[in-house]
Short mmCIF file of C-alpha atoms in Angstrom, two decimals:
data_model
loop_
_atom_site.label_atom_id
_atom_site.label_comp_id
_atom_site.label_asym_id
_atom_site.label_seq_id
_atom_site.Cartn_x
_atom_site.Cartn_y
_atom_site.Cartn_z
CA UNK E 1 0.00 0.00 0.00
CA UNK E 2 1.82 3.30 -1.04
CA UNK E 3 2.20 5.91 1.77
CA UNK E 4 1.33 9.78 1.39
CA UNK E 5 3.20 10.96 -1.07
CA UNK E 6 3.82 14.87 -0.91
CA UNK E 7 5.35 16.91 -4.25
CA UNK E 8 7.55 18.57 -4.70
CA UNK E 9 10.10 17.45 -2.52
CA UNK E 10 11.28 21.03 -2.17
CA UNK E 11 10.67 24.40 -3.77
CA UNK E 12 12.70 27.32 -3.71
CA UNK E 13 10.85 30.84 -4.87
CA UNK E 14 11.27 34.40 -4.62
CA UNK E 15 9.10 36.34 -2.34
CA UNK E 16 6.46 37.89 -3.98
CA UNK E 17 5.99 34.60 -5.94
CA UNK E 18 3.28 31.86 -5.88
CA UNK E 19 3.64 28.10 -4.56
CA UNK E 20 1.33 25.19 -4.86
CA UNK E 21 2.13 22.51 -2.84
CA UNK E 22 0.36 19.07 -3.64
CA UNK E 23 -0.86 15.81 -0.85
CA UNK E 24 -1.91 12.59 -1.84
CA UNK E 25 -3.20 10.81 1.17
CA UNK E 26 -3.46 7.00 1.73
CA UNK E 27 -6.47 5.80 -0.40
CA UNK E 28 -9.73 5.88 1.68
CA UNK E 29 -8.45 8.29 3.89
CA UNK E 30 -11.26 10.50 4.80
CA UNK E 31 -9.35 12.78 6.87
CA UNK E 32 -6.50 15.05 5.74
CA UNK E 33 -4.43 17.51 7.79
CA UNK E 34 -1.65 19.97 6.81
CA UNK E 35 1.20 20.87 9.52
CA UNK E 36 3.90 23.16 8.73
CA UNK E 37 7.56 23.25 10.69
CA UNK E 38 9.83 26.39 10.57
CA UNK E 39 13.06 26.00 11.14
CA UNK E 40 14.21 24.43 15.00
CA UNK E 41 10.58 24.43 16.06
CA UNK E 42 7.45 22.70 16.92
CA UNK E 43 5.38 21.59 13.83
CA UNK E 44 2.59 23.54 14.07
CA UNK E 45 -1.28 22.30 12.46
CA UNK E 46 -2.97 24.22 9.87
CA UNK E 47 -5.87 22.86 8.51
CA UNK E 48 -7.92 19.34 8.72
CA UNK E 49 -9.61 18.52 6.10
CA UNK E 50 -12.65 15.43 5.89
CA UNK E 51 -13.40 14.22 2.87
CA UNK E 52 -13.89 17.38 0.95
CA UNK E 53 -14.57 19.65 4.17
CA UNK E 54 -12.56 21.83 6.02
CA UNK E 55 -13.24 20.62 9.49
CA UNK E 56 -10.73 23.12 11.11
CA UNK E 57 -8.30 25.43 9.57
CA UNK E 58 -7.85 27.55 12.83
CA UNK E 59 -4.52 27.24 12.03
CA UNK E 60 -4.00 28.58 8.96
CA UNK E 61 -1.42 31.63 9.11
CA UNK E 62 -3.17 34.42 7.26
CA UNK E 63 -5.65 34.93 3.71
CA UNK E 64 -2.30 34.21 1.49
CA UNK E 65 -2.67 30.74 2.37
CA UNK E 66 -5.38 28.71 0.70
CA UNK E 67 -5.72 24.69 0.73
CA UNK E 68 -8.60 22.84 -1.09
CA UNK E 69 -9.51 19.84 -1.23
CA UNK E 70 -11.45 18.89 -4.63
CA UNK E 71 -13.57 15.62 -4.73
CA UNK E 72 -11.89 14.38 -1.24
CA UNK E 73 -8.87 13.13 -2.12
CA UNK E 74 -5.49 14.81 -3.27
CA UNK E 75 -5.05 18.29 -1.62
CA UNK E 76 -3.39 21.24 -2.47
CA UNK E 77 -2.04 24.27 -0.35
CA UNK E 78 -1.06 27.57 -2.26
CA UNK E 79 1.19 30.29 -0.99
CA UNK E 80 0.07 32.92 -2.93
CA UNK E 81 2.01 35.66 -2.72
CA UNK E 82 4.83 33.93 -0.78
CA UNK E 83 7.08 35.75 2.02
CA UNK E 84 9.90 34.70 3.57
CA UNK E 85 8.52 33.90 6.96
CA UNK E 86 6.60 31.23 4.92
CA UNK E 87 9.85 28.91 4.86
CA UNK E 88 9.44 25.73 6.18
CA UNK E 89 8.48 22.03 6.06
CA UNK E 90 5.30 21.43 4.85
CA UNK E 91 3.59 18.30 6.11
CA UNK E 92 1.10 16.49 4.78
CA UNK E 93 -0.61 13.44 6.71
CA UNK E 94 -3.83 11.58 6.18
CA UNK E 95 -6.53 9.03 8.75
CA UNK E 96 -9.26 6.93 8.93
CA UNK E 97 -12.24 7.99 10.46
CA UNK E 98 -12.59 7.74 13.75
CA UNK E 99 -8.65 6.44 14.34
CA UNK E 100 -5.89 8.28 16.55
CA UNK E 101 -3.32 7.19 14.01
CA UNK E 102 -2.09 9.99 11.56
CA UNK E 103 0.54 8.93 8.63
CA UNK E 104 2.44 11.73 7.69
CA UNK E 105 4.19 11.84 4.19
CA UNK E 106 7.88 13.36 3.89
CA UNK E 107 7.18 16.54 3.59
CA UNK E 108 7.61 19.35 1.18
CA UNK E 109 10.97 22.05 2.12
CA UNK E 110 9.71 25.52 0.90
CA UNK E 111 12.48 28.49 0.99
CA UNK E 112 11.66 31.69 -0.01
CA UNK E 113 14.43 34.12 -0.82
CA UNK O 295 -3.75 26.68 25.87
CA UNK O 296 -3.07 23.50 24.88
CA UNK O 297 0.87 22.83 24.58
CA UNK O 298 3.62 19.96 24.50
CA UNK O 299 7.29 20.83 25.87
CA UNK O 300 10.14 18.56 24.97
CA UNK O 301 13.12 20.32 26.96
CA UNK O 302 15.89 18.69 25.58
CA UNK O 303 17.25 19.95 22.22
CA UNK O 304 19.41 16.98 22.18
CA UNK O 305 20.14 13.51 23.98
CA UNK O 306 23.41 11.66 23.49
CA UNK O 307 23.40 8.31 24.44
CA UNK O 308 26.19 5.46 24.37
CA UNK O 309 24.86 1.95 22.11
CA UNK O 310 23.27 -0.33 24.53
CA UNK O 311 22.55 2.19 27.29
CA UNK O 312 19.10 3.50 27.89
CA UNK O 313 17.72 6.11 26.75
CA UNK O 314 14.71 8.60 28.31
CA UNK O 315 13.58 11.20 25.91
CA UNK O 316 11.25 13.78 28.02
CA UNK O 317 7.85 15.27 26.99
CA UNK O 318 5.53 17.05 29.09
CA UNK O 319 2.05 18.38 28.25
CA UNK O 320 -0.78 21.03 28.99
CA UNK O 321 -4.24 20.60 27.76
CA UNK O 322 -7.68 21.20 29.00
CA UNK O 323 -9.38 17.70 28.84
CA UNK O 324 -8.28 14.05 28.50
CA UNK O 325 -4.79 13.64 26.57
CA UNK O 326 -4.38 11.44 24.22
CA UNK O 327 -0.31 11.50 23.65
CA UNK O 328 1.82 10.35 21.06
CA UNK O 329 5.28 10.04 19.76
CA UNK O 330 6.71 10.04 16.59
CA UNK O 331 10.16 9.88 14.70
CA UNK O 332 11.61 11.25 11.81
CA UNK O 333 14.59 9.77 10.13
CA UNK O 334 16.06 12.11 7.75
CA UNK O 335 14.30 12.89 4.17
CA UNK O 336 11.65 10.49 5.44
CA UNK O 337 8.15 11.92 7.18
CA UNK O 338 7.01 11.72 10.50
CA UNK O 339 6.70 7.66 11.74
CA UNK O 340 4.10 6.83 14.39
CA UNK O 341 6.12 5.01 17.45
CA UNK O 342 3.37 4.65 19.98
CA UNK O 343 -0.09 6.03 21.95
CA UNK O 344 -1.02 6.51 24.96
CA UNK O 345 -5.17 6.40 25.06
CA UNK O 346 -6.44 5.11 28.13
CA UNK O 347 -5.55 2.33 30.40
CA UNK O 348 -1.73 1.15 31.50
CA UNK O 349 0.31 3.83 32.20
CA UNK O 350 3.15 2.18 30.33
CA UNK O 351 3.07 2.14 26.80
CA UNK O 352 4.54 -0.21 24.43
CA UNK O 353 5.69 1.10 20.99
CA UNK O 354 7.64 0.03 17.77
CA UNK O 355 11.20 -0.98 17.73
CA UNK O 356 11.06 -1.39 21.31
CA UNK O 357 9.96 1.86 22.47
CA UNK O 358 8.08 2.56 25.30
CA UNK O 359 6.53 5.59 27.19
CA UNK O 360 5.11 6.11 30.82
CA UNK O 361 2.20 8.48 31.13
CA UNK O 362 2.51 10.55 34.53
CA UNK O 363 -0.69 12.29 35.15
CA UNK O 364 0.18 14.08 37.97
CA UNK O 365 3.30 15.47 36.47
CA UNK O 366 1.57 15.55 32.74
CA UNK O 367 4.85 13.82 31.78
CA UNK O 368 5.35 11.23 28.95
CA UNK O 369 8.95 10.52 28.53
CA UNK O 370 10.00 7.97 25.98
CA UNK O 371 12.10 5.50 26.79
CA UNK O 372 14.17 2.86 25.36
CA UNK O 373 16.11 -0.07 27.65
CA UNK O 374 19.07 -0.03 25.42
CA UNK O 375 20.20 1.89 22.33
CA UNK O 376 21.23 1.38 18.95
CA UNK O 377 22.85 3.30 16.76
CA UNK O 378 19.90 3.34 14.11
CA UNK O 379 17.86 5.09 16.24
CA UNK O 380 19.51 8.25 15.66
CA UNK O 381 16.68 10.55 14.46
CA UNK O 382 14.44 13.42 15.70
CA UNK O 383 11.75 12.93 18.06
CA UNK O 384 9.04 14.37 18.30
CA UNK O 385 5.95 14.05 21.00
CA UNK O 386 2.78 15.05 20.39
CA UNK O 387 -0.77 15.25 22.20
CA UNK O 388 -4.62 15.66 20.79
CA UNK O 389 -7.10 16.90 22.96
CA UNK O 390 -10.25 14.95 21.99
CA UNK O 391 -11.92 16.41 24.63
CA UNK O 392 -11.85 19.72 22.96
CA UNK O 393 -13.75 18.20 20.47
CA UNK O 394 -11.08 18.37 17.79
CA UNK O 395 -8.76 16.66 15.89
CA UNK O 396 -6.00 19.21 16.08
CA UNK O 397 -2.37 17.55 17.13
CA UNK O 398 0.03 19.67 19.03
CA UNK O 399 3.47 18.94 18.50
CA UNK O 400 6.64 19.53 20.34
CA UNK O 401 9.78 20.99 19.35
CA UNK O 402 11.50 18.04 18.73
CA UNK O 403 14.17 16.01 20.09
CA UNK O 404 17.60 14.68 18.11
CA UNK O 405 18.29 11.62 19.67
CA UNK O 406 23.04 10.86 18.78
CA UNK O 407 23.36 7.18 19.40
CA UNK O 408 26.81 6.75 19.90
CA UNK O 409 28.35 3.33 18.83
#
């Protein structure tokens, strides 16, 4: 069974630029989160998606951040425009209903410069 | 406000020594505590949970954590070490009371096995 898969692997962009940023959970995965960790700290949530719903995005940064969800299975999470306190590890990690477990995937490395 | 604390930046540890890797937590209902590990270029791996019942927790590749409620502690711990688990650690806790699935994470912890 193939894990989450997250692309790219890493991006590097300018500030000012735009970023899309792609998840592909574990098939039948209803739920979906996002996590981001900057640099030395705590990984930090930012959104939960089930199915196709945003169950909780209280952690979502600002409006330049935008994750959807189409059809309840990949995800995407634009930057859009990008600054440079948006550097980080982006991780993606997916559940079944009603389980504790979360499998993350290996994460995406965004640098803006 | 919910929270996790992992103090130590770092642990070094000789091979074949045990190892404790500390984690304490804050939240406003019933924990339910994890950990996880990273190896590097590879996600986050679930090691083990703490739910409900035993206070000692059993994990992969011979992990295992004790839940302390009155100290809101659980520390990781391994009776001997290995070289191959060198890797960041991080510990985590989800307040289901809250009525959320939001998981609050910890700085992390790099674990230097030393052979």
């Amino acid at each position: 069974e193939a894990g989450v898969t997250q692309f790219p692997s890493h991006s590097v962009i300018e500030k000012g630029q735009t970023v899309t940023l792609r998840c592909d959970p574990i098939s039948g995965h209803d739920n979906l989160y996002w996590y981001r960790r900057v640099m030395g700290k705590e990984i930090k949530f930012l959104l939960h998606f089930v199915k196709e719903s945003k169950q909780d995005e209280s952690g979502m940064p600002n409006n330049r951040f935008l994750a959807e969800r189409t059809g309840g299975t990949y995800s995407t999470l634009k930057v859009q425009p990008a600054e440079l306190e948006d550097s980080g590890v982006y991780f993606c990690a997916s559940g079944i209903a009603g389980a504790y477990e979360q499998y993350f995937g290996p994460g995406t490395r965004l640098t803006v410069t | 406000a919910q929270s996790v604390a992992q103090p130590e930046d770092q642990v070094n540890v000789a091979e074949g020594n045990p190892l404790t890797v500390k984690c304490t937590y804050s939240v406003s209902g019933n924990p339910y505590l994890f950990w996880y590990v990273q190896y590097p270029n590879r996600g986050l791996q679930f090691l083990l949970k703490y739910i409900t019942g035993d206070n000692l927790v059993k994990g992969s590749y011979g992990f295992e954590a004790e839940f302390n409620k009155s100290q809101t502690s659980f520390h990781l711990k391994k009776p001997s070490a290995l070289v191959s688990d060198s890797a960041l650690y991080f510990c985590a806790v989800r307040d289901i009371g809250a009525g959320g699935f939001k998981t609050i994470f910890g700085a992390g912890t790099r674990l230097f096995v030393k052979a």
